[in-house]
Amino acid sequence: MKSVKGFIRKHVLLSLTAFGLVLSGALVWALHPDEVELFELSEQWATENTLNGPCEDKTDQQGQDYFFTQQEAPCDSTNAVINDSGAPGDPLDPDNDDWETIYADLGLNTPAGIVIPGAPVPPATPGDYLVATGIIVDHINPDGTDDSMFTTGGSKDVNDISQWMHTITKPTPDKDNILHAFAALYRQDDNSITPELPPACDDPEADTTGIDCINPKNNFEDIYIYFGMDRLANNGAADLGFWLFKAPINQASDGTFVDDLGNPATQTIGNILILSEFNQGGAIADLKVYEWVGAGGSDGPLNLLEEGADCDFVDFAIPGTSPTRDGVAGPPIYPGQDVCGNVNTVAEVAPWKFHPKFDDTCNDNPAEEYDATDCTFPPSSFYEGGANLTALGLTGCFSNFLAETRSSPSLDAQLKDFVLGEFDTCSIMASKSVDSELSKIGDAVTYTVSVENTGISPLYLESIDDSIAGDLLSGGTPNTGVSNVVANPVGCNALAAQLDPMDTCEVTYDYTVQAGDPDPVDNTVTFTYREGNDGGTLEGQAFSSTSNETLNLFAPDISATKVADTEISKVGDTIGYTITITNDSSSDTPDLVFDTISDSIAGNLLTGSTNTGVSNLVDNCGASLSSATGSCTITYDYTVQPGDADPLVNTVDIDTHPTGFSNDVDTSANESVNLFDPDISATKVADAEISKVGDTIGYTITITNDSSSDTPDLVFDQISDSIAGNLLTGSTNTGVSNLVDNCGSSLSNATGSCTITYDYTVQVGDAEPLDNLVSIESYPTGFSNDVDTSASDSATVLHPDYTLDKSCQSEPADLGTSISFYVTLENHGDVALDIELTDPDLVGSPLSFSLGVATGADDPVCTEVSLDNGDPSDGCHRIEGSILADTVGTQFLSTATGLGTISAVEGLPNELERTDDATCDVTDIGATRTLGFWKSHISDGELFVEPDWVESVQYGYTCHVLEDHILGDLTFEWTENDGSPYLDLGWKQVRSCEDLFSIFWAHPSRESDGGKRNKSCSAQIGSSDILAAALLNVALDNGASIDSQLIQDLIDALESGNFRDIKDAAGPVNNYNESGDSQAIIDLDGTMIPHADPNGGKEFASPFEFGDCD
């Protein structure tokens, strides 16, 4: 078997005379005993016939068979007739529903992918059912195999659905194997009769609950369900059941049943179970209706509501009487069977493909055309039943229908085969309309939204969502443009408002079309109702329905152009104007009616024009303009009058409205005709505001045509310059050069401007200031007008000049003393200068100050007083400085550089640079000793001991200077310290007297082990003693100074080991060692110089390994 979802739902109210469905006339008649004529016929039939007897000759008063009109069959009341053309409640009416009708409407409700060739096409007018499943096919695969069925011991009606299981592998006995199942729901609504009021309505003390004593017809509006199935084999009785589930139930792939969210499905209070039986004799032995109550029912979770059997069309009663049923008096109002069923007792033609186990005549090959006449239902193969849900007190909404076969009549019988399908009994239908098919922005329309309860149970309003109005529940705030929200009936749009079956709630509102609304305006409303209402709290299933309506918007629009036949004119000339008006509206816009067409020159163009200068007016537009016509024109001529503005602007304003609407749809257009206006201007700019004789000034003359755009080109008559002369013919004036004329003979306003440039060298005798004037004369082409202009510029001519002198004072200077010098500046020009003086010998260099003009501009004189007063503003300034005399002989002082700029007038670019330097004589009185002195004044410590000598000279004077003046004084320039002090010789680090003696006494050509030194090594050892002697000389308290670079050069050469570099660097240092040998040594710590002890020192340093190169 297969769960079937998504079948076609039909919600059609029954006609005035039809109020239900059943497949056999007996079933319908038994459940609907409500027509007086029908009851009379049934009494006649009951008098003349016995049950289970033939009745082919028994006809009604019109000569019609009571139940079968299309096939010969017995009139047994237990026969289930598939196509009897009988109406529910009236077997003589061929226009009402039958199972064949439902099959014709909905076809076979099959799993996806299964195609039934030749299945009937649904009719244009469907049946009258509220809900129908169609004919549900109970198999999965297209070939009809793999029928699914219940499995496990928990699959019982008395158990919760969560305990049910299904499978496709467990075989089902053929007699219990369902092939098809079906169900349909109807509302009885018989308005063809006028029943009497029930007696209870006349009894003040009677209980009239559930009885409508105002409109007795409402007592007939009951809800009926009809259901049925067919089975594979009829060789034995089969117990069967039919479930109506309130909550959705679906088959899961794992063999369980789940809800729509995939959660385990469970039983819901109010689910309905109808149990019955297939039997071979055709009689329904027992039929029971249960309601699932969860606990406390007549049978635990199930509560028995009603029992029934065969559908008995004889045991009816005329309305208002007290009939009997099975000899027992019935209720006094509208009796009848509330539940009954039928099984076919003879073979019946099957409307759909049906292949019973014991009949091979039916063609069920899906590849072949379907022929309904090939298939029949053998006796006891087809079951149908019905129940009056209203009479049984079973209300509310249902979602699914399940047909099942069971192992026995017991409530806890094991379930076998089943068919599951959707069976939604509650639904709503929304609709939406608007009172106009056409509107526009700013107009108001009225929308009507409504919803009808097309199901069987009252529903409760949860929301009304409208895409334009927003929340239409009463109390909600409507959206912009929405007004006059009205509900009919009043309050039906309130939260939780009840909507009864077949009732309608309608809401109207006005909406003003907003700017920006789309065209068309698509308006959608969605109603949502709930199944239950618990004191204002909505609960249960939700039911929604959506409807939409479109409103076309027309867009009125108009545009215009105004064109003159000339772009330039003058007083007395004629201009032709053409006005074109275009209807740019959407195609659905009504014609635009002209209200006014007002022209700033011609006046009212709808009535003609008498304005001065206007002539030849032709109006082709008329009174209105449609979008189909598109456009129209109005033309006239105008003669330009004295006093007309330039430009001559002409505007037309058009006012219209759409036919039938009051909206203003306006536009305007204008045209401008120039009465041309010639004009010219010029500028003259020098590239320097200040200059001096001999300097060059660059001049740029810019001529601009400022005329109106329609002015003809301006022709140059003359361009005369006060310095350069006639610029149109070139210039030969003195000092003028590089003349470039970019203007030519004329200038258009399109070009805009042009330039003439030239250079001028300031001449001796030029005026101060230097004024320069250019005059331009021109006229418009074709016109005699003079259009002239001029421009000038002025430059200041200055004569800046100053001197700078640097000189040495008090020569010669002693080496190591200060050298004094002067830097003297005198301004001999005619303008003050900003001076920036740069001299490395001056403290604080560079120095900035303003140097004024010296007294006597023609022959300025600076005195000692003016030079030394410290005030440069008088044009005379002298600065004194000093440096250390560190070079014996001629010592060069640094160059002093002055940059002078003019500060009196801003903008002069010239910089006046002056430089000077000086030399000073330096004498040196410092002491030095030769290498021989330092080499011999060493000792082994045995000669110079206490008390005759202090400790410092125990190892000779050389060691004293090394240890106390060099290694003991970390401020000495050539003393290094890496944790212990040393004297850096580049390639050697002297840290003791032993190291120094090894340098002095090492053999110049052999290593300490007797090995021969190479050339570079010999140079290193031979020059290291020269460097050591020089550093000892520098360390003397009055040692002669030496250029530090000479020392560094020798250190670097010794470190590199390059023979040539060593020799080159050693010479100047050796000369230094011999330069001060005649000067006495001054030892500020009082140390006396002992005599030499060369042998002792030599022995002390032996074997001289420190002097080795390797």
GROMACS .gro file of C-alpha atoms in nm, residues 447-452 472-474 484-494 497-499 503-509:
model
   30
  447TYR     CA    1  -1.063   4.702  -0.201
  448THR     CA    2  -1.285   4.420  -0.078
  449VAL     CA    3  -1.115   4.118   0.077
  450SER     CA    4  -1.320   3.823   0.195
  451VAL     CA    5  -1.277   3.471   0.321
  452GLU     CA    6  -1.524   3.181   0.319
  472LEU     CA    7  -0.630   4.418   0.876
  473LEU     CA    8  -0.721   4.283   1.217
  474SER     CA    9  -0.936   4.532   1.401
  484ASN     CA   10  -1.203   5.349   0.610
  485VAL     CA   11  -1.139   4.989   0.712
  486VAL     CA   12  -1.483   4.825   0.760
  487ALA     CA   13  -1.565   4.461   0.846
  488ASN     CA   14  -1.890   4.286   0.749
  489PRO     CA   15  -2.026   4.141   0.964
  490VAL     CA   16  -1.897   4.382   1.225
  491GLY     CA   17  -1.614   4.233   1.427
  492CYS     CA   18  -1.543   3.943   1.196
  493ASN     CA   19  -1.194   4.081   1.156
  494ALA     CA   20  -1.119   4.070   1.528
  497ALA     CA   21  -1.342   3.586   1.559
  498GLN     CA   22  -1.538   3.270   1.476
  499LEU     CA   23  -1.612   3.183   1.111
  503ASP     CA   24  -1.999   3.175   0.635
  504THR     CA   25  -1.801   3.465   0.493
  505CYS     CA   26  -1.607   3.750   0.654
  506GLU     CA   27  -1.562   4.058   0.434
  507VAL     CA   28  -1.335   4.360   0.494
  508THR     CA   29  -1.334   4.672   0.281
  509TYR     CA   30  -1.088   4.960   0.283
   0.00000   0.00000   0.00000
